[in-house]
mmCIF file of C-alpha atoms in Angstrom:
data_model
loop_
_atom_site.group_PDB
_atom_site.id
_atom_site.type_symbol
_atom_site.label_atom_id
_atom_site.label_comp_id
_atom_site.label_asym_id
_atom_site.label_seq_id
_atom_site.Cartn_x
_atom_site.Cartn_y
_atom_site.Cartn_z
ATOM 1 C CA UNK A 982 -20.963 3.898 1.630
ATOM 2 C CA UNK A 983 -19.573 6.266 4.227
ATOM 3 C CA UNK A 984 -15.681 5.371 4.583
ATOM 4 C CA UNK A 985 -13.435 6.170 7.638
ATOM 5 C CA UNK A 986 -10.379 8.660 7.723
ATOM 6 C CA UNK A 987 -7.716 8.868 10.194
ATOM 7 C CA UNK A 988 -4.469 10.524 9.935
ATOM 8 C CA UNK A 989 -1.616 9.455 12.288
ATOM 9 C CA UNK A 990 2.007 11.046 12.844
ATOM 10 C CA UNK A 991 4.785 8.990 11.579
ATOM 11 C CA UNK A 992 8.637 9.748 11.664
ATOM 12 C CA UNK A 993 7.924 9.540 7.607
ATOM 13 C CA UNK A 994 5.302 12.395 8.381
ATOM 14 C CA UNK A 995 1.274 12.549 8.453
ATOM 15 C CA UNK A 996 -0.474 9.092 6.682
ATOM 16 C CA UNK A 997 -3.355 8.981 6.406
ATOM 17 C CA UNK A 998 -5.466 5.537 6.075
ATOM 18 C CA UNK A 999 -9.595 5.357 4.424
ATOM 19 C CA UNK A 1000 -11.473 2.195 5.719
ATOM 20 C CA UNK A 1001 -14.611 1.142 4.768
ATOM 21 C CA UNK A 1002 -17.488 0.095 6.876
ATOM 22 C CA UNK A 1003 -15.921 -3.362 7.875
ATOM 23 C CA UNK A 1004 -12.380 -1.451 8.341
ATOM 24 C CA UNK A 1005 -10.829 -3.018 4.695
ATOM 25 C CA UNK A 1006 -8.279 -0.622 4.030
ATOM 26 C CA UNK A 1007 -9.110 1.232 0.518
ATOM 27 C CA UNK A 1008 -6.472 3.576 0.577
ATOM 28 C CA UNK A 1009 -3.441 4.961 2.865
ATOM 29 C CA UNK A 1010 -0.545 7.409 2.276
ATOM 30 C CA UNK A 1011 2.049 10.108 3.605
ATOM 31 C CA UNK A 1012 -0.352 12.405 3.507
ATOM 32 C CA UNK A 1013 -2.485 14.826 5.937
ATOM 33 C CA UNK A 1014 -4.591 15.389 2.419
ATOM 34 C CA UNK A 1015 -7.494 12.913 2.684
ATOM 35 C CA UNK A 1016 -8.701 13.754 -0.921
ATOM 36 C CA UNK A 1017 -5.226 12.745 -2.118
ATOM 37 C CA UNK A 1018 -5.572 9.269 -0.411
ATOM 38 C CA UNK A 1019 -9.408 9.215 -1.898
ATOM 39 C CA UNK A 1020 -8.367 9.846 -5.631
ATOM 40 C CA UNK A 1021 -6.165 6.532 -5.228
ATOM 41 C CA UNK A 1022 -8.840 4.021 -4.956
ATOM 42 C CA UNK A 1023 -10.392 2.593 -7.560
ATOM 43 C CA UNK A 1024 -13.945 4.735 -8.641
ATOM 44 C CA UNK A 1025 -15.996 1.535 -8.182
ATOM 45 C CA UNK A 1026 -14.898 1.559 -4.278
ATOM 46 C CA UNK A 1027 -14.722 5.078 -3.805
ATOM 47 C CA UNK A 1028 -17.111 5.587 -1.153
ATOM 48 C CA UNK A 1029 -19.760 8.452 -1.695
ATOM 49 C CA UNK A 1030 -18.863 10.172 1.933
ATOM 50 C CA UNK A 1031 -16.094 10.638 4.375
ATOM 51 C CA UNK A 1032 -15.570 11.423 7.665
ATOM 52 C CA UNK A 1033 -13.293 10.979 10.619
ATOM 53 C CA UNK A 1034 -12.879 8.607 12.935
ATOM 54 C CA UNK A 1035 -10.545 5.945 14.337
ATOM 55 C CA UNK A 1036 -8.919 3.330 12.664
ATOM 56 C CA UNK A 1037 -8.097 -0.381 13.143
ATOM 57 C CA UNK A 1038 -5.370 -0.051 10.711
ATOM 58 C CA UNK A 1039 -4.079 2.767 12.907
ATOM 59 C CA UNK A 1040 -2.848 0.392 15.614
ATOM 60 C CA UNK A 1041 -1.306 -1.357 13.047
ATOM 61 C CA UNK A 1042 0.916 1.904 11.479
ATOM 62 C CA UNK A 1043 1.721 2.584 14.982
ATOM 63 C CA UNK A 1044 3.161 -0.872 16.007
ATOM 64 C CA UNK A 1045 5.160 -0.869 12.786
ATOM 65 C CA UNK A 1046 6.484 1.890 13.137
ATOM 66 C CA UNK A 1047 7.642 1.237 16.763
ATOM 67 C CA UNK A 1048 9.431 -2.318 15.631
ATOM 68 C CA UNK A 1049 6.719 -4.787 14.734
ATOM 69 C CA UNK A 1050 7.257 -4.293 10.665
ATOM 70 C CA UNK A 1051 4.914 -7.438 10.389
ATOM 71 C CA UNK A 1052 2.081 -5.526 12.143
ATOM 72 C CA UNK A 1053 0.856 -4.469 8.855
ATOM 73 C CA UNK A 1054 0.600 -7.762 7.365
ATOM 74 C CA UNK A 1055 -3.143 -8.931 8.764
ATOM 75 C CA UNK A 1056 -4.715 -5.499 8.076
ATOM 76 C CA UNK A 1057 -7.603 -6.363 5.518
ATOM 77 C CA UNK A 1058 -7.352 -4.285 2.527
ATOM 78 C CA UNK A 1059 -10.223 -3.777 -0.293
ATOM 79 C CA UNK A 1060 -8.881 -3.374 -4.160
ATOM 80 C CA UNK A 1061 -10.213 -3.798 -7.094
ATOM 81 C CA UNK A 1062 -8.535 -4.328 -10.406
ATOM 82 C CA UNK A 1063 -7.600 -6.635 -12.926
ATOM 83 C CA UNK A 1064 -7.104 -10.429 -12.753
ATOM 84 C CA UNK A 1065 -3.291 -9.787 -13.122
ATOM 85 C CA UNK A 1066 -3.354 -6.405 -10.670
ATOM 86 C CA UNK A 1067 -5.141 -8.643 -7.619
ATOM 87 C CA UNK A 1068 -2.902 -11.551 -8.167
ATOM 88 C CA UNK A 1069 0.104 -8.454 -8.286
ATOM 89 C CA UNK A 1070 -1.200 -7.636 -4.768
ATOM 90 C CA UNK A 1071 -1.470 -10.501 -3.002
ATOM 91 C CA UNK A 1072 1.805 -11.222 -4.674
ATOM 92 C CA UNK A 1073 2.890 -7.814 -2.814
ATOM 93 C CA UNK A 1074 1.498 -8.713 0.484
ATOM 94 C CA UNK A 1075 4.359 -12.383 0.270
ATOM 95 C CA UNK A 1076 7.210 -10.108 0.171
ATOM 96 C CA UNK A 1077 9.119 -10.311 3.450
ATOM 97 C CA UNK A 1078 10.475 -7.260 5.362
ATOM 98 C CA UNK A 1079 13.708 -6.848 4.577
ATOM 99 C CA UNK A 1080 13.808 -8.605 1.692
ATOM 100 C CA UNK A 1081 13.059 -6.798 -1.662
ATOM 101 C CA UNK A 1082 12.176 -8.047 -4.945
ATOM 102 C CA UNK A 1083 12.620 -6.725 -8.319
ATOM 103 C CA UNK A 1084 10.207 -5.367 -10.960
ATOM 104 C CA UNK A 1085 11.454 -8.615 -12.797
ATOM 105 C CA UNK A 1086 11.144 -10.843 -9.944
ATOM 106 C CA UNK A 1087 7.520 -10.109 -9.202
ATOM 107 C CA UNK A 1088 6.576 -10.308 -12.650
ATOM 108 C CA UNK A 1089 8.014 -13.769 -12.682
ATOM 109 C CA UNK A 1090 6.182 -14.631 -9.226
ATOM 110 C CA UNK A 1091 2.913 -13.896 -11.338
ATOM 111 C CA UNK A 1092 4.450 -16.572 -14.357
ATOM 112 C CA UNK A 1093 4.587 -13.027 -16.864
ATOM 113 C CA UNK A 1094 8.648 -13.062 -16.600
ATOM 114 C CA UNK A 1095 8.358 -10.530 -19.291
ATOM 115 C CA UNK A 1096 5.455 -8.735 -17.807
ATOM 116 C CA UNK A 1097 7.747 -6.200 -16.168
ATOM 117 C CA UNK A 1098 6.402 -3.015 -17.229
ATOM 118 C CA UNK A 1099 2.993 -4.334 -16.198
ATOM 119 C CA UNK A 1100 4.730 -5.304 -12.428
ATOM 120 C CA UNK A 1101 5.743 -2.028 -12.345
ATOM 121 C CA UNK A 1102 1.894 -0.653 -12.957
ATOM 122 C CA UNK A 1103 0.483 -2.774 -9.972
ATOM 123 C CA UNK A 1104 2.635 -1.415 -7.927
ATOM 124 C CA UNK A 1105 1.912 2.248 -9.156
ATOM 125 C CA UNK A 1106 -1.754 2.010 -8.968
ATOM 126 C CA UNK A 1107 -1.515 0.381 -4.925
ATOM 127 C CA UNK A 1108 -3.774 2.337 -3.383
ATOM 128 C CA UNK A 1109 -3.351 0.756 0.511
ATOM 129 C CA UNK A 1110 0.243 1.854 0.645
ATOM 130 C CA UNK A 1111 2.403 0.105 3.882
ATOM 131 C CA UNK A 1112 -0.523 -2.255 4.306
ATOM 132 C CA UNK A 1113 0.324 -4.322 0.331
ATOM 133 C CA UNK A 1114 3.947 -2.784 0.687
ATOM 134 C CA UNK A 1115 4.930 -2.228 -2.596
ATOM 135 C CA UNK A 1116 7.787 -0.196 -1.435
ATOM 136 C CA UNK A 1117 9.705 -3.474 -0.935
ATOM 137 C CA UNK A 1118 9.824 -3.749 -4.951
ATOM 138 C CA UNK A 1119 13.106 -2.475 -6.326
ATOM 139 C CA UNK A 1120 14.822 -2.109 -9.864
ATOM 140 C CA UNK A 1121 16.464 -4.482 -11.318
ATOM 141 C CA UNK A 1122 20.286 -2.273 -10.878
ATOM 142 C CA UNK A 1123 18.883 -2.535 -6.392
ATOM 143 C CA UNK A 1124 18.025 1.342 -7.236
ATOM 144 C CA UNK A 1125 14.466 2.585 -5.709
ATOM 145 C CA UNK A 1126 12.575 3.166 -8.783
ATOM 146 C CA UNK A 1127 9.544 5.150 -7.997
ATOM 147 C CA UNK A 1128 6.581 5.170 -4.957
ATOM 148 C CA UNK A 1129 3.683 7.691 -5.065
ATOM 149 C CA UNK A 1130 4.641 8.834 -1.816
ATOM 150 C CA UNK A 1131 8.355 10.020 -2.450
ATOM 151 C CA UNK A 1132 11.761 8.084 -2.890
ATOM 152 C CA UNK A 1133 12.440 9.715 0.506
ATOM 153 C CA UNK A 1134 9.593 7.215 2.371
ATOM 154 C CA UNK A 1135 10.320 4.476 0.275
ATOM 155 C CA UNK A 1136 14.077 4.500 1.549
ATOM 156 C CA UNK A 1137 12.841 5.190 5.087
ATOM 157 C CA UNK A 1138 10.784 2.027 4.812
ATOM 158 C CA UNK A 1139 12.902 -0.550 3.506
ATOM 159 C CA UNK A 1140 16.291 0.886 5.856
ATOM 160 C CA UNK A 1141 13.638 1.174 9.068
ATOM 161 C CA UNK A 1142 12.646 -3.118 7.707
ATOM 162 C CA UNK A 1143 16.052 -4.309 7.144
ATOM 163 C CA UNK A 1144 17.145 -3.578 10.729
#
């Protein structure tokens, strides 16, 4: 498979976004670094060749970022994982804008209330960043926690979504 790369400007900075031939999202990040975005997804869907072009998902990154923070929520996304990580996802994908859950309250969404370590993993090993927003999962004590792509983004993300 030959996968798609496009990197658009953001006020968060470059991100970049890897589609597959039917446009699934496999991977996006705040990155101009297309191997960094590649080394995300999974090695079974890693695709075997890269090269640039445009986007669907780029329409998408640029609506949300002008206002329309549900632009991102139709964007088809490819992941592969465990059971528990694709349940985690689409889990991710039910979380309103502006509306944050905890590490504790997703892990009770997927009926493992004390699965929160493991919550914490799905949302590490996201690969389509913004598009299953797993920046809009938050400690327990409201603090940030981590994101791949820098507390800095993450913050950016949930103030720019709770206007």
């Amino acid at each position: 498979m030959t996968a798609l790369v496009e990197t658009v400007g953001t006020p968060d900075g470059p991100f970049t976004i890897v589609v597959d031939e039917r446009q699934r999202v496999l991977a996006s990040g705040w990155t101009a670094d297309a191997a960094a975005a590649l080394a995300r997804i999974h090695p079974r869907l890693r695709p075997a060749e890269t090269r640039d072009g445009a986007t669907e998902a780029a329409a998408a990154v640029r609506a949300y970022y002008a206002g329309d923070v549900a632009a991102i929520d139709g964007v088809p996304v490819r992941q592969q994982g465990t059971d528990l990580q694709l349940a985690g996802w689409r889990a991710l994908r039910g979380i309103r804008p502006g509306a944050p859950l905890t590490y504790t309250e997703l892990a009770a969404a997927l009926g493992r209330p004390s699965a929160v370590r493991a919550a914490a993993s799905i949302c590490a090993r996201n690969a389509p960043a913004l598009f299953v927003p797993c920046h809009r999962v938050l400690r327990s004590d409201g603090s940030l926690g981590g994101f791949a792509w820098g507390l800095p983004v993450k913050q950016s993300l949930l103030s720019r979504e709770s206007a």
